[in-house]
Amino acid sequence: MRRTRLLRIGLVTLVVLLCVYTGAWFYLAATLRTRVDDALTALAGKGVEATCGDLSMSGFPIAIGVECDGPRARRAGTPAALRADAFASRARFLRLGRIVSTVTGPMSARDEAGRTVDADWQTLRASTDLWRRGLERGVLDVDRLEAKVAAPGLDGTLQLDLRRLETSTSRRGRTLALAVSMDGLELSGEAVPDGLPAFELAGAATVQGLGDALSGRYRLNPAMLRGHSGQLKQFTAKLANGASLSLTGPFAVDDEGRISGTFRLQIADVSGWQEVVGKLLPGARDMTANAAGMLQALAGNDGTTSVTLKADHGRLALGIIPVGRLPNL
């Protein structure tokens, strides 16, 4: 008898908890729908017409999110526009601070200057972790990206094929950490020379004092680095022809956007880089040949050249030899 009574109490408690959980899910779903509608209205107030067809809440019972078809955005009175095939964003119900969003291609975009991008991919996923003052960490993953770029300043179109792209931005106390990697990047089309090898890029840096940059206080562009210092922990580039380079070192940016720092540059297979730079900048073949000759003279027994690059308020020098000027941030 006692066992039966406890079983009934347990079943009633379970039913009550399920009802509370279900009610909470649908309440949050309604709140999320209202916020999405408010966001679209706010964009319209800024001159951006944004729509997303068949908007619905999804994920019950273990997650909550929004899905829609054919997301589109257009700035009124200009040719600027963006459209994709589908969008979905979801968070686990018991961990609402972590949001995973996906966009399904193809996508086309045009800006006010007439530049256009047509792209498609196998996977495009963004993962974000929120904290009380905004974004704590954001990761973007893209697999098998194919994009065609056209712009008034380009001599024809640029075709970009990328096996994998991953970017990461995170807050570590008062420090902003940035990382990016690109694997299997190939450039082709009328706007680039024939025969460029595929290459890989990877970079990682930290910037002091910008830990709250993801809270919305800053406009996210290179100018936000002004008045801050940091560490270039890694920048590497590898060509399919075997050439590679790496760059590391501390840096600082003054209030006018001028870069200062001391960087360690290591280059393997200087002639491989000379070939690629010569194709990209045919008018600078003589200068490229002179620089390559100097770097090869400094190479060690393993064929790797290690030199120090110094930047002083934007003025760049290879040792004591002036190289040029870096653009202001």
mmCIF file of C-alpha atoms in Angstrom:
data_model
loop_
_atom_site.group_PDB
_atom_site.id
_atom_site.type_symbol
_atom_site.label_atom_id
_atom_site.label_comp_id
_atom_site.label_asym_id
_atom_site.label_seq_id
_atom_site.Cartn_x
_atom_site.Cartn_y
_atom_site.Cartn_z
ATOM 1 C CA MET A 1 0.000 0.000 0.000
ATOM 2 C CA ARG A 2 2.779 2.402 0.979
ATOM 3 C CA ARG A 3 4.735 1.498 -2.133
ATOM 4 C CA THR A 4 1.705 2.185 -4.338
ATOM 5 C CA ARG A 5 1.150 5.569 -2.646
ATOM 6 C CA LEU A 6 4.769 6.591 -3.228
ATOM 7 C CA LEU A 7 4.507 5.543 -6.863
ATOM 8 C CA ARG A 8 1.411 7.705 -7.332
ATOM 9 C CA ILE A 9 3.115 10.675 -5.681
ATOM 10 C CA GLY A 10 6.121 10.175 -7.941
ATOM 11 C CA LEU A 11 3.955 10.010 -11.077
ATOM 12 C CA VAL A 12 1.983 13.117 -10.066
ATOM 13 C CA THR A 13 5.242 14.990 -9.361
ATOM 14 C CA LEU A 14 6.618 13.937 -12.753
ATOM 15 C CA VAL A 15 3.479 15.071 -14.559
ATOM 16 C CA VAL A 16 3.562 18.419 -12.746
ATOM 17 C CA LEU A 17 7.239 18.926 -13.618
ATOM 18 C CA LEU A 18 6.585 18.038 -17.267
ATOM 19 C CA CYS A 19 3.715 20.521 -17.373
ATOM 20 C CA VAL A 20 5.868 23.238 -15.826
ATOM 21 C CA TYR A 21 8.709 22.455 -18.256
ATOM 22 C CA THR A 22 6.374 22.509 -21.247
ATOM 23 C CA GLY A 23 4.777 25.750 -20.130
ATOM 24 C CA ALA A 24 8.201 27.340 -19.633
ATOM 25 C CA TRP A 25 9.326 26.207 -23.096
ATOM 26 C CA PHE A 26 6.306 27.690 -24.837
ATOM 27 C CA TYR A 27 6.589 30.890 -22.805
ATOM 28 C CA LEU A 28 10.228 31.303 -23.855
ATOM 29 C CA ALA A 29 9.318 30.424 -27.446
ATOM 30 C CA ALA A 30 6.694 33.178 -27.483
ATOM 31 C CA THR A 31 9.181 35.618 -25.939
ATOM 32 C CA LEU A 32 11.801 34.668 -28.555
ATOM 33 C CA ARG A 33 9.304 35.177 -31.377
ATOM 34 C CA THR A 34 8.470 38.625 -30.022
ATOM 35 C CA ARG A 35 12.149 39.565 -29.842
ATOM 36 C CA VAL A 36 12.734 38.404 -33.417
ATOM 37 C CA ASP A 37 9.807 40.519 -34.601
ATOM 38 C CA ASP A 38 11.131 43.484 -32.600
ATOM 39 C CA ALA A 39 14.598 43.044 -34.145
ATOM 40 C CA LEU A 40 13.158 43.071 -37.665
ATOM 41 C CA THR A 41 11.157 46.189 -36.812
ATOM 42 C CA ALA A 42 14.282 47.878 -35.413
ATOM 43 C CA LEU A 43 16.155 47.126 -38.655
ATOM 44 C CA ALA A 44 13.312 48.639 -40.648
ATOM 45 C CA GLY A 45 13.674 51.800 -38.553
ATOM 46 C CA LYS A 46 17.322 51.963 -39.668
ATOM 47 C CA GLY A 47 16.437 51.681 -43.334
ATOM 48 C CA VAL A 48 17.063 47.930 -43.651
ATOM 49 C CA GLU A 49 14.198 45.804 -44.953
ATOM 50 C CA ALA A 50 14.696 42.286 -43.537
ATOM 51 C CA THR A 51 12.424 39.287 -44.047
ATOM 52 C CA CYS A 52 12.556 35.550 -43.361
ATOM 53 C CA GLY A 53 9.772 33.280 -44.631
ATOM 54 C CA ASP A 54 7.988 30.555 -42.664
ATOM 55 C CA LEU A 55 9.424 31.806 -39.375
ATOM 56 C CA SER A 56 8.857 29.216 -36.644
ATOM 57 C CA MET A 57 10.045 28.236 -33.186
ATOM 58 C CA SER A 58 11.654 24.793 -32.962
ATOM 59 C CA GLY A 59 13.649 22.409 -30.784
ATOM 60 C CA PHE A 60 11.047 21.137 -28.290
ATOM 61 C CA PRO A 61 11.647 19.468 -25.886
ATOM 62 C CA ILE A 62 15.448 19.611 -25.365
ATOM 63 C CA ALA A 63 16.275 22.842 -27.211
ATOM 64 C CA ILE A 64 14.715 26.111 -28.277
ATOM 65 C CA GLY A 65 15.374 28.075 -31.415
ATOM 66 C CA VAL A 66 14.135 29.759 -34.545
ATOM 67 C CA GLU A 67 14.091 28.613 -38.164
ATOM 68 C CA CYS A 68 13.136 30.351 -41.376
ATOM 69 C CA ASP A 69 13.489 30.095 -45.144
ATOM 70 C CA GLY A 70 14.933 32.562 -47.611
ATOM 71 C CA PRO A 71 16.365 35.220 -45.254
ATOM 72 C CA ARG A 72 16.725 38.530 -47.097
ATOM 73 C CA ALA A 73 17.933 42.005 -46.233
ATOM 74 C CA ARG A 74 18.018 45.149 -48.361
ATOM 75 C CA ARG A 75 19.016 48.711 -47.550
ATOM 76 C CA ALA A 76 16.302 51.009 -48.808
ATOM 77 C CA GLY A 77 17.284 53.350 -51.614
ATOM 78 C CA THR A 78 20.551 51.526 -52.390
ATOM 79 C CA PRO A 79 21.583 48.407 -54.319
ATOM 80 C CA ALA A 80 22.934 46.835 -51.093
ATOM 81 C CA ALA A 81 21.238 43.475 -50.498
ATOM 82 C CA LEU A 82 21.812 40.047 -48.974
ATOM 83 C CA ARG A 83 19.940 36.782 -49.351
ATOM 84 C CA ALA A 84 20.490 33.127 -48.441
ATOM 85 C CA ASP A 85 18.521 29.883 -48.638
ATOM 86 C CA ALA A 86 17.732 29.198 -44.964
ATOM 87 C CA PHE A 87 18.647 30.140 -41.401
ATOM 88 C CA ALA A 88 18.395 28.280 -38.096
ATOM 89 C CA SER A 89 19.526 29.171 -34.573
ATOM 90 C CA ARG A 90 19.159 26.968 -31.513
ATOM 91 C CA ALA A 91 20.211 26.687 -27.864
ATOM 92 C CA ARG A 92 19.747 23.842 -25.397
ATOM 93 C CA PHE A 93 16.886 24.646 -23.068
ATOM 94 C CA LEU A 94 18.999 24.195 -19.929
ATOM 95 C CA ARG A 95 21.984 26.078 -21.427
ATOM 96 C CA LEU A 96 20.510 29.102 -23.149
ATOM 97 C CA GLY A 97 23.810 30.996 -23.083
ATOM 98 C CA ARG A 98 25.300 28.792 -25.806
ATOM 99 C CA ILE A 99 23.715 29.382 -29.222
ATOM 100 C CA VAL A 100 24.473 27.463 -32.416
ATOM 101 C CA SER A 101 23.367 28.999 -35.702
ATOM 102 C CA THR A 102 23.554 27.673 -39.254
ATOM 103 C CA VAL A 103 23.045 29.303 -42.634
ATOM 104 C CA THR A 104 22.247 27.257 -45.731
ATOM 105 C CA GLY A 105 23.520 28.432 -49.085
ATOM 106 C CA PRO A 106 23.597 29.546 -51.773
ATOM 107 C CA MET A 107 24.050 33.178 -50.765
ATOM 108 C CA SER A 108 24.381 36.371 -52.764
ATOM 109 C CA ALA A 109 25.391 39.800 -51.494
ATOM 110 C CA ARG A 110 25.846 43.231 -53.021
ATOM 111 C CA ASP A 111 27.118 46.395 -51.332
ATOM 112 C CA GLU A 112 26.526 50.056 -52.091
ATOM 113 C CA ALA A 113 29.714 50.290 -54.187
ATOM 114 C CA GLY A 114 28.504 47.570 -56.562
ATOM 115 C CA ARG A 115 30.739 44.773 -55.242
ATOM 116 C CA THR A 116 29.024 41.374 -55.419
ATOM 117 C CA VAL A 117 29.663 37.984 -53.824
ATOM 118 C CA ASP A 118 27.955 34.748 -54.837
ATOM 119 C CA ALA A 119 28.812 31.864 -52.544
ATOM 120 C CA ASP A 120 27.839 28.367 -51.539
ATOM 121 C CA TRP A 121 29.204 25.912 -48.970
ATOM 122 C CA GLN A 122 28.749 22.522 -47.422
ATOM 123 C CA THR A 123 28.474 23.778 -43.818
ATOM 124 C CA LEU A 124 28.377 27.249 -42.261
ATOM 125 C CA ARG A 125 27.955 27.185 -38.499
ATOM 126 C CA ALA A 126 28.441 29.836 -35.813
ATOM 127 C CA SER A 127 28.655 28.991 -32.115
ATOM 128 C CA THR A 128 28.404 31.732 -29.489
ATOM 129 C CA ASP A 129 28.712 31.757 -25.701
ATOM 130 C CA LEU A 130 27.038 34.664 -23.938
ATOM 131 C CA TRP A 131 27.762 36.244 -20.569
ATOM 132 C CA ARG A 132 26.096 39.003 -18.618
ATOM 133 C CA ARG A 133 27.743 41.800 -20.653
ATOM 134 C CA GLY A 134 27.549 40.373 -24.151
ATOM 135 C CA LEU A 135 29.503 37.815 -26.112
ATOM 136 C CA GLU A 136 32.192 35.788 -24.345
ATOM 137 C CA ARG A 137 33.234 33.529 -27.203
ATOM 138 C CA GLY A 138 32.310 33.162 -30.852
ATOM 139 C CA VAL A 139 33.414 30.493 -33.321
ATOM 140 C CA LEU A 140 32.684 30.376 -37.047
ATOM 141 C CA ASP A 141 33.199 27.146 -39.022
ATOM 142 C CA VAL A 142 32.832 26.913 -42.803
ATOM 143 C CA ASP A 143 33.457 23.771 -44.874
ATOM 144 C CA ARG A 144 33.857 23.568 -48.658
ATOM 145 C CA LEU A 145 33.313 27.234 -49.469
ATOM 146 C CA GLU A 146 33.051 28.344 -53.099
ATOM 147 C CA ALA A 147 32.702 32.048 -53.808
ATOM 148 C CA LYS A 148 32.802 34.327 -56.840
ATOM 149 C CA VAL A 149 33.644 37.981 -56.257
ATOM 150 C CA ALA A 150 33.139 40.849 -58.691
ATOM 151 C CA ALA A 151 33.966 44.499 -58.038
ATOM 152 C CA PRO A 152 34.397 47.669 -60.091
ATOM 153 C CA GLY A 153 38.133 47.734 -59.307
ATOM 154 C CA LEU A 154 38.783 44.096 -60.303
ATOM 155 C CA ASP A 155 39.883 43.088 -63.783
ATOM 156 C CA GLY A 156 37.239 40.383 -64.145
ATOM 157 C CA THR A 157 35.981 38.020 -61.474
ATOM 158 C CA LEU A 158 37.777 36.362 -58.572
ATOM 159 C CA GLN A 159 37.003 32.739 -57.780
ATOM 160 C CA LEU A 160 37.755 31.576 -54.229
ATOM 161 C CA ASP A 161 37.686 27.933 -53.166
ATOM 162 C CA LEU A 162 38.357 27.050 -49.547
ATOM 163 C CA ARG A 163 38.381 23.612 -47.972
ATOM 164 C CA ARG A 164 37.894 24.859 -44.401
ATOM 165 C CA LEU A 165 37.716 28.152 -42.522
ATOM 166 C CA GLU A 166 37.637 28.534 -38.747
ATOM 167 C CA THR A 167 37.672 31.765 -36.767
ATOM 168 C CA SER A 168 37.534 32.256 -33.009
ATOM 169 C CA THR A 169 37.046 35.360 -30.881
ATOM 170 C CA SER A 170 36.978 35.214 -27.100
ATOM 171 C CA ARG A 171 37.266 37.289 -23.927
ATOM 172 C CA ARG A 172 39.902 36.335 -21.372
ATOM 173 C CA GLY A 173 39.490 38.817 -18.546
ATOM 174 C CA ARG A 174 40.636 42.173 -19.982
ATOM 175 C CA THR A 175 42.268 40.478 -22.993
ATOM 176 C CA LEU A 176 40.729 39.876 -26.405
ATOM 177 C CA ALA A 177 41.914 36.692 -28.138
ATOM 178 C CA LEU A 178 41.602 36.242 -31.902
ATOM 179 C CA ALA A 179 42.390 33.241 -34.100
ATOM 180 C CA VAL A 180 41.805 32.250 -37.730
ATOM 181 C CA SER A 181 42.793 29.333 -39.935
ATOM 182 C CA MET A 182 42.219 28.685 -43.632
ATOM 183 C CA ASP A 183 42.999 25.328 -45.237
ATOM 184 C CA GLY A 184 43.112 24.569 -48.942
ATOM 185 C CA LEU A 185 42.614 28.120 -50.192
ATOM 186 C CA GLU A 186 42.744 28.478 -53.979
ATOM 187 C CA LEU A 187 42.362 31.688 -56.000
ATOM 188 C CA SER A 188 41.500 31.710 -59.686
ATOM 189 C CA GLY A 189 39.580 33.713 -62.272
ATOM 190 C CA GLU A 190 40.332 36.637 -64.559
ATOM 191 C CA ALA A 191 41.341 38.903 -61.649
ATOM 192 C CA VAL A 192 44.357 36.798 -60.600
ATOM 193 C CA PRO A 193 47.330 35.338 -62.501
ATOM 194 C CA ASP A 194 47.227 31.747 -63.709
ATOM 195 C CA GLY A 195 49.082 29.051 -61.834
ATOM 196 C CA LEU A 196 48.893 30.361 -58.278
ATOM 197 C CA PRO A 197 49.448 27.485 -55.816
ATOM 198 C CA ALA A 198 46.931 26.617 -53.131
ATOM 199 C CA PHE A 199 47.915 27.816 -49.675
ATOM 200 C CA GLU A 200 47.079 27.679 -46.003
ATOM 201 C CA LEU A 201 46.937 30.528 -43.500
ATOM 202 C CA ALA A 202 46.766 30.513 -39.701
ATOM 203 C CA GLY A 203 46.969 33.322 -37.200
ATOM 204 C CA ALA A 204 46.465 33.974 -33.493
ATOM 205 C CA ALA A 205 46.805 37.197 -31.501
ATOM 206 C CA THR A 206 45.852 38.724 -28.164
ATOM 207 C CA VAL A 207 45.105 42.391 -27.456
ATOM 208 C CA GLN A 208 45.324 43.851 -23.956
ATOM 209 C CA GLY A 209 42.497 46.017 -22.634
ATOM 210 C CA LEU A 210 39.908 44.924 -25.189
ATOM 211 C CA GLY A 211 38.314 42.128 -23.200
ATOM 212 C CA ASP A 212 34.927 43.839 -23.357
ATOM 213 C CA ALA A 213 35.140 44.553 -27.103
ATOM 214 C CA LEU A 214 32.409 41.960 -27.698
ATOM 215 C CA SER A 215 29.990 43.653 -25.299
ATOM 216 C CA GLY A 216 28.883 46.170 -27.926
ATOM 217 C CA ARG A 217 30.905 49.112 -26.563
ATOM 218 C CA TYR A 218 33.195 49.128 -29.594
ATOM 219 C CA ARG A 219 32.565 49.260 -33.281
ATOM 220 C CA LEU A 220 34.316 46.119 -34.491
ATOM 221 C CA ASN A 221 36.919 47.288 -36.993
ATOM 222 C CA PRO A 222 40.727 47.662 -37.041
ATOM 223 C CA ALA A 223 40.476 51.201 -35.584
ATOM 224 C CA MET A 224 39.423 49.718 -32.225
ATOM 225 C CA LEU A 225 43.061 48.592 -31.791
ATOM 226 C CA ARG A 226 44.220 52.195 -31.464
ATOM 227 C CA GLY A 227 45.788 52.885 -28.090
ATOM 228 C CA HIS A 228 46.242 49.187 -27.325
ATOM 229 C CA SER A 229 49.070 46.665 -27.406
ATOM 230 C CA GLY A 230 49.174 42.944 -27.899
ATOM 231 C CA GLN A 231 51.031 39.865 -29.025
ATOM 232 C CA LEU A 232 51.062 38.264 -32.452
ATOM 233 C CA LYS A 233 51.379 34.716 -31.207
ATOM 234 C CA GLN A 234 51.297 33.122 -34.618
ATOM 235 C CA PHE A 235 50.990 33.978 -38.275
ATOM 236 C CA THR A 236 51.904 31.251 -40.733
ATOM 237 C CA ALA A 237 51.441 30.844 -44.458
ATOM 238 C CA LYS A 238 52.196 27.658 -46.381
ATOM 239 C CA LEU A 239 52.139 27.285 -50.153
ATOM 240 C CA ALA A 240 51.468 24.056 -52.005
ATOM 241 C CA ASN A 241 54.880 24.451 -53.674
ATOM 242 C CA GLY A 242 56.546 23.916 -50.270
ATOM 243 C CA ALA A 243 57.325 27.545 -49.377
ATOM 244 C CA SER A 244 56.284 28.793 -45.950
ATOM 245 C CA LEU A 245 56.733 31.696 -43.581
ATOM 246 C CA SER A 246 55.947 32.532 -39.970
ATOM 247 C CA LEU A 247 55.767 35.807 -38.090
ATOM 248 C CA THR A 248 55.558 36.384 -34.318
ATOM 249 C CA GLY A 249 56.144 39.232 -31.911
ATOM 250 C CA PRO A 250 54.694 42.002 -29.720
ATOM 251 C CA PHE A 251 53.002 45.052 -31.197
ATOM 252 C CA ALA A 252 51.411 48.340 -30.165
ATOM 253 C CA VAL A 253 49.108 50.726 -32.010
ATOM 254 C CA ASP A 254 49.188 54.432 -31.212
ATOM 255 C CA ASP A 255 46.202 56.791 -31.171
ATOM 256 C CA GLU A 256 46.693 57.556 -34.870
ATOM 257 C CA GLY A 257 46.631 53.898 -35.874
ATOM 258 C CA ARG A 258 50.390 53.568 -36.488
ATOM 259 C CA ILE A 259 51.870 50.157 -35.701
ATOM 260 C CA SER A 260 55.073 49.594 -33.748
ATOM 261 C CA GLY A 261 56.658 46.270 -32.840
ATOM 262 C CA THR A 262 59.499 43.818 -33.207
ATOM 263 C CA PHE A 263 58.680 40.670 -35.168
ATOM 264 C CA ARG A 264 60.565 37.486 -35.852
ATOM 265 C CA LEU A 265 60.194 36.436 -39.490
ATOM 266 C CA GLN A 266 61.151 32.953 -40.684
ATOM 267 C CA ILE A 267 60.952 32.058 -44.376
ATOM 268 C CA ALA A 268 61.469 28.627 -45.930
ATOM 269 C CA ASP A 269 62.096 28.398 -49.699
ATOM 270 C CA VAL A 270 62.545 32.060 -50.594
ATOM 271 C CA SER A 271 62.518 31.254 -54.316
ATOM 272 C CA GLY A 272 59.030 29.753 -53.971
ATOM 273 C CA TRP A 273 57.750 33.010 -52.501
ATOM 274 C CA GLN A 274 59.612 34.980 -55.190
ATOM 275 C CA GLU A 275 57.733 33.051 -57.862
ATOM 276 C CA VAL A 276 54.326 33.741 -56.333
ATOM 277 C CA VAL A 277 54.992 37.429 -55.566
ATOM 278 C CA GLY A 278 56.321 37.865 -59.097
ATOM 279 C CA LYS A 279 53.019 36.591 -60.506
ATOM 280 C CA LEU A 280 50.943 38.788 -58.213
ATOM 281 C CA LEU A 281 53.094 41.915 -58.743
ATOM 282 C CA PRO A 282 54.646 41.643 -62.198
ATOM 283 C CA GLY A 283 55.675 45.302 -62.133
ATOM 284 C CA ALA A 284 57.867 44.699 -59.078
ATOM 285 C CA ARG A 285 59.897 41.751 -60.371
ATOM 286 C CA ASP A 286 63.241 43.558 -60.023
ATOM 287 C CA MET A 287 62.527 44.666 -56.449
ATOM 288 C CA THR A 288 61.283 41.164 -55.616
ATOM 289 C CA ALA A 289 64.431 39.612 -57.060
ATOM 290 C CA ASN A 290 66.673 41.942 -55.054
ATOM 291 C CA ALA A 291 64.803 41.213 -51.813
ATOM 292 C CA ALA A 292 64.877 37.472 -52.518
ATOM 293 C CA GLY A 293 68.610 37.585 -53.142
ATOM 294 C CA MET A 294 69.212 39.340 -49.826
ATOM 295 C CA LEU A 295 67.032 36.889 -47.906
ATOM 296 C CA GLN A 296 68.667 33.871 -49.542
ATOM 297 C CA ALA A 297 72.072 35.228 -48.522
ATOM 298 C CA LEU A 298 70.872 35.188 -44.904
ATOM 299 C CA ALA A 299 69.550 31.620 -45.063
ATOM 300 C CA GLY A 300 70.943 28.979 -42.743
ATOM 301 C CA ASN A 301 72.150 25.499 -43.643
ATOM 302 C CA ASP A 302 68.565 24.219 -43.689
ATOM 303 C CA GLY A 303 67.532 26.854 -46.251
ATOM 304 C CA THR A 304 65.427 28.779 -43.735
ATOM 305 C CA THR A 305 65.910 32.522 -43.373
ATOM 306 C CA SER A 306 65.340 34.111 -39.953
ATOM 307 C CA VAL A 307 65.320 37.898 -39.710
ATOM 308 C CA THR A 308 63.942 40.621 -37.456
ATOM 309 C CA LEU A 309 61.319 43.030 -38.757
ATOM 310 C CA LYS A 310 60.932 46.277 -36.850
ATOM 311 C CA ALA A 311 57.984 48.638 -37.110
ATOM 312 C CA ASP A 312 58.363 52.135 -35.676
ATOM 313 C CA HIS A 313 55.131 54.149 -35.847
ATOM 314 C CA GLY A 314 54.297 52.564 -39.181
ATOM 315 C CA ARG A 315 57.815 52.627 -40.661
ATOM 316 C CA LEU A 316 58.914 49.075 -41.417
ATOM 317 C CA ALA A 317 62.561 47.981 -41.576
ATOM 318 C CA LEU A 318 64.357 44.680 -42.144
ATOM 319 C CA GLY A 319 67.134 45.030 -39.619
ATOM 320 C CA ILE A 320 68.589 48.447 -40.521
ATOM 321 C CA ILE A 321 67.227 48.423 -44.080
ATOM 322 C CA PRO A 322 63.993 50.414 -44.634
ATOM 323 C CA VAL A 323 61.305 48.308 -46.323
ATOM 324 C CA GLY A 324 58.269 50.577 -46.530
ATOM 325 C CA ARG A 325 55.384 51.926 -44.532
ATOM 326 C CA LEU A 326 52.503 50.038 -42.989
ATOM 327 C CA PRO A 327 48.991 51.409 -43.504
ATOM 328 C CA ASN A 328 47.359 53.055 -40.480
ATOM 329 C CA LEU A 329 44.643 51.099 -38.729
#
